[in-house]
CSV table of N, CA and C in Angstrom, one decimal:
chain,number,residue,atom,x,y,z
A,1,UNK,N,0.8,-1.2,0.0
A,1,UNK,CA,0.0,0.0,0.0
A,1,UNK,C,0.9,1.3,0.0
A,2,UNK,N,1.8,1.3,0.9
A,2,UNK,CA,2.7,2.5,1.0
A,2,UNK,C,3.6,2.6,-0.2
A,3,UNK,N,4.0,1.4,-0.7
A,3,UNK,CA,4.9,1.4,-1.9
A,3,UNK,C,4.1,2.0,-3.1
A,4,UNK,N,2.9,1.6,-3.3
A,4,UNK,CA,2.1,2.1,-4.5
A,4,UNK,C,1.8,3.6,-4.3
A,5,UNK,N,1.6,4.1,-3.1
A,5,UNK,CA,1.4,5.5,-2.8
A,5,UNK,C,2.7,6.3,-3.2
A,6,UNK,N,3.8,5.8,-2.8
A,6,UNK,CA,5.1,6.4,-3.1
A,6,UNK,C,5.3,6.5,-4.6
A,7,UNK,N,5.0,5.4,-5.3
A,7,UNK,CA,5.1,5.4,-6.7
A,7,UNK,C,4.2,6.4,-7.4
A,8,UNK,N,2.9,6.4,-6.9
A,8,UNK,CA,2.0,7.4,-7.5
A,8,UNK,C,2.4,8.8,-7.2
A,9,UNK,N,3.0,9.1,-6.0
A,9,UNK,CA,3.5,10.4,-5.8
A,9,UNK,C,4.7,10.8,-6.7
A,10,UNK,N,5.6,9.8,-6.9
A,10,UNK,CA,6.7,10.0,-7.7
A,10,UNK,C,6.3,10.3,-9.2
A,11,UNK,N,5.3,9.5,-9.6
A,11,UNK,CA,4.8,9.7,-11.0
A,11,UNK,C,4.1,11.1,-11.1
A,12,UNK,N,3.3,11.5,-10.1
A,12,UNK,CA,2.7,12.9,-10.2
A,12,UNK,C,3.8,14.0,-10.2
A,13,UNK,N,4.8,13.8,-9.4
A,13,UNK,CA,5.9,14.8,-9.3
A,13,UNK,C,6.6,14.9,-10.6
A,14,UNK,N,6.8,13.7,-11.3
A,14,UNK,CA,7.5,13.7,-12.6
A,14,UNK,C,6.6,14.4,-13.6
A,15,UNK,N,5.3,14.1,-13.6
A,15,UNK,CA,4.4,14.8,-14.6
A,15,UNK,C,4.4,16.3,-14.4
A,16,UNK,N,4.3,16.7,-13.1
A,16,UNK,CA,4.3,18.2,-12.9
A,16,UNK,C,5.6,18.8,-13.3
A,17,UNK,N,6.7,18.2,-13.1
A,17,UNK,CA,8.0,18.7,-13.5
A,17,UNK,C,8.1,18.8,-15.0
A,18,UNK,N,7.7,17.8,-15.7
A,18,UNK,CA,7.8,17.8,-17.2
A,18,UNK,C,6.7,18.7,-17.8
A,19,UNK,N,5.6,18.9,-17.1
A,19,UNK,CA,4.6,19.9,-17.7
A,19,UNK,C,5.2,21.3,-17.6
A,20,UNK,N,6.0,21.6,-16.7
A,20,UNK,CA,6.6,22.9,-16.6
A,20,UNK,C,7.6,23.1,-17.7
A,21,UNK,N,8.1,22.1,-18.4
A,21,UNK,CA,9.1,22.2,-19.5
A,21,UNK,C,8.4,22.5,-20.8
A,22,UNK,N,7.2,22.4,-20.9
A,22,UNK,CA,6.5,22.6,-22.2
A,22,UNK,C,6.3,24.1,-22.4
A,23,UNK,N,6.7,24.5,-23.6
A,23,UNK,CA,6.6,25.9,-23.9
A,23,UNK,C,5.4,26.1,-24.9
A,24,UNK,N,4.3,26.7,-24.5
A,24,UNK,CA,3.1,26.8,-25.3
A,24,UNK,C,3.4,27.7,-26.5
A,25,UNK,N,4.4,28.6,-26.4
A,25,UNK,CA,4.6,29.5,-27.5
A,25,UNK,C,5.6,29.0,-28.5
A,26,UNK,N,6.2,27.8,-28.2
A,26,UNK,CA,7.2,27.3,-29.2
A,26,UNK,C,6.4,26.8,-30.4
A,27,UNK,N,7.0,27.0,-31.6
A,27,UNK,CA,6.3,26.6,-32.8
A,27,UNK,C,6.4,25.1,-33.0
A,28,UNK,N,5.5,24.6,-33.7
A,28,UNK,CA,5.5,23.1,-34.1
A,28,UNK,C,6.4,23.0,-35.3
A,29,UNK,N,7.5,22.2,-35.1
A,29,UNK,CA,8.5,22.0,-36.2
A,29,UNK,C,8.1,20.7,-36.9
A,30,UNK,N,8.1,20.8,-38.2
A,30,UNK,CA,7.8,19.6,-39.1
A,30,UNK,C,9.1,19.3,-39.9
A,31,UNK,N,9.5,18.1,-39.9
A,31,UNK,CA,10.7,17.7,-40.8
A,31,UNK,C,10.3,17.9,-42.2
A,32,UNK,N,11.2,18.4,-43.0
A,32,UNK,CA,11.0,18.7,-44.4
A,32,UNK,C,11.0,17.5,-45.2
A,33,UNK,N,12.0,16.7,-45.1
A,33,UNK,CA,12.1,15.4,-46.0
A,33,UNK,C,12.5,14.3,-45.0
A,34,UNK,N,11.6,14.0,-44.1
A,34,UNK,CA,11.8,13.0,-43.1
A,34,UNK,C,12.2,11.6,-43.6
A,35,UNK,N,11.5,11.0,-44.6
A,35,UNK,CA,11.8,9.6,-45.0
A,35,UNK,C,13.2,9.5,-45.7
A,36,UNK,N,13.5,10.5,-46.5
A,36,UNK,CA,14.7,10.4,-47.3
A,36,UNK,C,16.0,11.1,-46.6
A,37,UNK,N,15.8,12.2,-46.0
A,37,UNK,CA,16.9,12.9,-45.3
A,37,UNK,C,16.4,13.3,-43.9
A,38,UNK,N,16.7,12.6,-42.9
A,38,UNK,CA,16.2,13.0,-41.6
A,38,UNK,C,16.8,14.2,-41.1
A,39,UNK,N,16.1,15.0,-40.2
A,39,UNK,CA,16.6,16.2,-39.7
A,39,UNK,C,17.9,16.0,-38.9
A,40,UNK,N,18.7,17.1,-38.8
A,40,UNK,CA,20.0,17.0,-38.1
A,40,UNK,C,19.9,16.7,-36.6
A,41,UNK,N,18.9,17.5,-35.9
A,41,UNK,CA,18.8,17.4,-34.5
A,41,UNK,C,17.3,17.1,-34.2
A,42,UNK,N,17.0,16.8,-32.9
A,42,UNK,CA,15.6,16.7,-32.5
A,42,UNK,C,15.0,18.1,-32.5
A,43,UNK,N,13.7,18.2,-32.6
A,43,UNK,CA,13.0,19.5,-32.7
A,43,UNK,C,13.3,20.4,-31.6
A,44,UNK,N,13.4,19.9,-30.3
A,44,UNK,CA,13.7,20.8,-29.2
A,44,UNK,C,15.1,21.3,-29.3
A,45,UNK,N,16.0,20.5,-29.7
A,45,UNK,CA,17.4,20.9,-29.8
A,45,UNK,C,17.6,22.0,-30.9
A,46,UNK,N,16.9,21.7,-32.1
A,46,UNK,CA,17.0,22.7,-33.2
A,46,UNK,C,16.3,24.0,-32.8
A,47,UNK,N,15.2,24.0,-32.1
A,47,UNK,CA,14.6,25.2,-31.6
A,47,UNK,C,15.5,26.0,-30.7
A,48,UNK,N,16.2,25.3,-29.8
A,48,UNK,CA,17.1,26.0,-28.9
A,48,UNK,C,18.2,26.6,-29.6
A,49,UNK,N,18.8,25.9,-30.5
A,49,UNK,CA,19.9,26.4,-31.3
A,49,UNK,C,19.5,27.6,-32.1
A,50,UNK,N,18.4,27.5,-32.7
A,50,UNK,CA,17.9,28.6,-33.6
A,50,UNK,C,17.4,29.8,-32.9
A,51,UNK,N,16.9,29.6,-31.7
A,51,UNK,CA,16.5,30.8,-30.8
A,51,UNK,C,17.8,31.6,-30.5
A,52,UNK,N,18.9,30.8,-30.2
A,52,UNK,CA,20.1,31.5,-29.9
A,52,UNK,C,20.6,32.3,-31.1
A,53,UNK,N,20.5,31.7,-32.3
A,53,UNK,CA,20.9,32.4,-33.5
A,53,UNK,C,20.1,33.7,-33.7
A,54,UNK,N,18.8,33.5,-33.5
A,54,UNK,CA,17.9,34.6,-33.6
A,54,UNK,C,18.1,35.8,-32.7
A,55,UNK,N,18.4,35.4,-31.4
A,55,UNK,CA,18.7,36.4,-30.4
A,55,UNK,C,20.0,37.2,-30.8
A,56,UNK,N,21.0,36.4,-31.3
A,56,UNK,CA,22.2,37.1,-31.7
A,56,UNK,C,22.0,38.1,-32.8
A,57,UNK,N,21.2,37.6,-33.8
A,57,UNK,CA,20.9,38.5,-34.9
A,57,UNK,C,20.1,39.7,-34.5
A,58,UNK,N,19.2,39.6,-33.5
A,58,UNK,CA,18.4,40.7,-33.0
A,58,UNK,C,19.4,41.8,-32.4
A,59,UNK,N,20.3,41.3,-31.6
A,59,UNK,CA,21.3,42.3,-31.1
A,59,UNK,C,22.1,42.9,-32.1
A,60,UNK,N,22.6,42.1,-33.1
A,60,UNK,CA,23.4,42.6,-34.2
A,60,UNK,C,22.7,43.6,-35.1
A,61,UNK,N,21.4,43.4,-35.3
A,61,UNK,CA,20.6,44.3,-36.2
A,61,UNK,C,20.4,45.6,-35.5
A,62,UNK,N,20.2,45.6,-34.2
A,62,UNK,CA,20.1,46.8,-33.4
A,62,UNK,C,21.4,47.6,-33.5
A,63,UNK,N,22.5,46.9,-33.3
A,63,UNK,CA,23.8,47.6,-33.3
A,63,UNK,C,24.0,48.2,-34.7
A,64,UNK,N,23.7,47.5,-35.8
A,64,UNK,CA,23.9,47.9,-37.1
A,64,UNK,C,23.0,49.2,-37.4
A,65,UNK,N,21.8,49.1,-36.9
A,65,UNK,CA,20.9,50.3,-37.1
A,65,UNK,C,21.5,51.5,-36.5
A,66,UNK,N,22.0,51.4,-35.2
A,66,UNK,CA,22.5,52.5,-34.5
A,66,UNK,C,23.8,53.0,-35.3
A,67,UNK,N,24.6,52.1,-35.8
A,67,UNK,CA,25.8,52.6,-36.5
A,67,UNK,C,25.4,53.3,-37.8
A,68,UNK,N,24.4,52.8,-38.6
A,68,UNK,CA,23.9,53.5,-39.8
A,68,UNK,C,23.3,54.8,-39.4
A,69,UNK,N,22.6,54.9,-38.3
A,69,UNK,CA,22.0,56.2,-37.9
A,69,UNK,C,23.1,57.2,-37.6
A,70,UNK,N,24.2,56.7,-36.9
A,70,UNK,CA,25.3,57.6,-36.5
A,70,UNK,C,26.1,58.1,-37.8
A,71,UNK,N,26.3,57.2,-38.7
A,71,UNK,CA,27.0,57.5,-39.9
A,71,UNK,C,26.2,58.5,-40.8
A,72,UNK,N,24.9,58.2,-40.8
A,72,UNK,CA,24.0,59.1,-41.7
A,72,UNK,C,23.6,60.4,-41.0
A,73,UNK,N,23.8,60.5,-39.7
A,73,UNK,CA,23.5,61.7,-39.0
A,73,UNK,C,22.0,61.9,-38.8
A,74,UNK,N,21.2,60.9,-38.9
A,74,UNK,CA,19.8,61.0,-38.6
A,74,UNK,C,19.5,60.4,-37.2
A,75,UNK,N,18.4,60.9,-36.5
A,75,UNK,CA,18.1,60.4,-35.2
A,75,UNK,C,17.6,58.9,-35.2
A,76,UNK,N,17.8,58.2,-34.2
A,76,UNK,CA,17.4,56.8,-34.1
A,76,UNK,C,15.9,56.8,-33.8
A,77,UNK,N,15.2,56.1,-34.6
A,77,UNK,CA,13.7,55.9,-34.4
A,77,UNK,C,13.6,54.5,-33.7
A,78,UNK,N,13.2,54.5,-32.4
A,78,UNK,CA,13.1,53.2,-31.7
A,78,UNK,C,12.1,52.2,-32.3
A,79,UNK,N,11.0,52.7,-32.9
A,79,UNK,CA,10.0,51.8,-33.5
A,79,UNK,C,10.6,51.1,-34.7
A,80,UNK,N,11.3,51.9,-35.6
A,80,UNK,CA,11.9,51.4,-36.8
A,80,UNK,C,13.1,50.4,-36.4
A,81,UNK,N,13.9,50.8,-35.4
A,81,UNK,CA,15.0,50.0,-34.9
A,81,UNK,C,14.4,48.6,-34.5
A,82,UNK,N,13.3,48.6,-33.7
A,82,UNK,CA,12.7,47.4,-33.2
A,82,UNK,C,12.2,46.5,-34.3
A,83,UNK,N,11.5,47.2,-35.3
A,83,UNK,CA,11.0,46.5,-36.4
A,83,UNK,C,12.1,45.8,-37.3
A,84,UNK,N,13.2,46.5,-37.5
A,84,UNK,CA,14.3,45.9,-38.2
A,84,UNK,C,14.9,44.8,-37.5
A,85,UNK,N,15.1,44.9,-36.2
A,85,UNK,CA,15.7,43.9,-35.4
A,85,UNK,C,14.8,42.7,-35.3
A,86,UNK,N,13.5,42.9,-35.1
A,86,UNK,CA,12.6,41.7,-35.0
A,86,UNK,C,12.6,41.0,-36.3
A,87,UNK,N,12.5,41.7,-37.4
A,87,UNK,CA,12.5,41.0,-38.8
A,87,UNK,C,13.7,40.3,-39.0
A,88,UNK,N,14.9,40.8,-38.7
A,88,UNK,CA,16.2,40.2,-38.9
A,88,UNK,C,16.2,38.9,-38.0
A,89,UNK,N,15.8,39.0,-36.8
A,89,UNK,CA,15.8,37.8,-35.9
A,89,UNK,C,14.9,36.7,-36.4
A,90,UNK,N,13.7,37.1,-36.9
A,90,UNK,CA,12.8,36.1,-37.5
A,90,UNK,C,13.4,35.4,-38.7
A,91,UNK,N,14.0,36.2,-39.6
A,91,UNK,CA,14.6,35.6,-40.8
A,91,UNK,C,15.7,34.7,-40.4
A,92,UNK,N,16.5,35.0,-39.4
A,92,UNK,CA,17.6,34.2,-39.0
A,92,UNK,C,17.1,32.9,-38.4
A,93,UNK,N,16.0,33.0,-37.6
A,93,UNK,CA,15.4,31.8,-37.0
A,93,UNK,C,14.9,30.8,-38.0
A,94,UNK,N,14.2,31.4,-39.0
A,94,UNK,CA,13.6,30.5,-40.1
A,94,UNK,C,14.7,29.9,-40.9
A,95,UNK,N,15.8,30.7,-41.2
A,95,UNK,CA,16.9,30.1,-42.0
A,95,UNK,C,17.6,29.0,-41.2
A,96,UNK,N,17.8,29.2,-39.9
A,96,UNK,CA,18.5,28.2,-39.1
A,96,UNK,C,17.6,26.9,-39.1
A,97,UNK,N,16.3,27.1,-38.9
A,97,UNK,CA,15.5,25.9,-38.9
A,97,UNK,C,15.6,25.1,-40.2
A,98,UNK,N,15.6,25.9,-41.3
A,98,UNK,CA,15.7,25.2,-42.6
A,98,UNK,C,17.0,24.4,-42.7
A,99,UNK,N,18.1,25.0,-42.2
A,99,UNK,CA,19.4,24.3,-42.2
A,99,UNK,C,19.4,23.1,-41.3
A,100,UNK,N,18.5,23.1,-40.3
A,100,UNK,CA,18.4,21.9,-39.4
A,100,UNK,C,17.5,20.8,-40.0
A,101,UNK,N,16.8,21.2,-41.1
A,101,UNK,CA,15.9,20.2,-41.7
A,101,UNK,C,14.4,20.3,-41.3
A,102,UNK,N,14.0,21.5,-40.8
A,102,UNK,CA,12.6,21.7,-40.3
A,102,UNK,C,12.0,22.9,-41.0
A,103,UNK,N,10.7,22.9,-40.9
A,103,UNK,CA,9.9,24.1,-41.2
A,103,UNK,C,8.9,24.3,-40.1
A,104,UNK,N,8.4,25.5,-40.0
A,104,UNK,CA,7.4,25.8,-39.0
A,104,UNK,C,6.0,25.4,-39.5
A,105,UNK,N,5.3,24.6,-38.8
A,105,UNK,CA,4.0,24.2,-39.2
A,105,UNK,C,2.9,25.3,-39.1
A,106,UNK,N,2.0,25.3,-40.1
A,106,UNK,CA,0.9,26.3,-40.0
A,106,UNK,C,0.0,25.9,-38.9
A,107,UNK,N,-0.4,26.8,-38.1
A,107,UNK,CA,-1.4,26.5,-37.0
A,107,UNK,C,-2.8,26.7,-37.4
């Protein structure tokens, strides 16, 4: 009796822990050519790698915008800077996913 209660408690603890790992905002990744050419990494690993690439590109695009504004002598527009950086980060993320063998599924 006690043994089954301990097992049930351990199972519940594991389920609660793993439920916290699920990211509802993470896109669903679909392998592009699964039967013939399997993806390079698992979807979670590819997502993690590509988010890092996207974050780097976001910072780099902001820095480049500030440099162009400084060289051109015009004031920095925060909305335009954010739009450029977000678009660059998204392009980098999608490109990275493609190189990993995935595409983002339509929801």
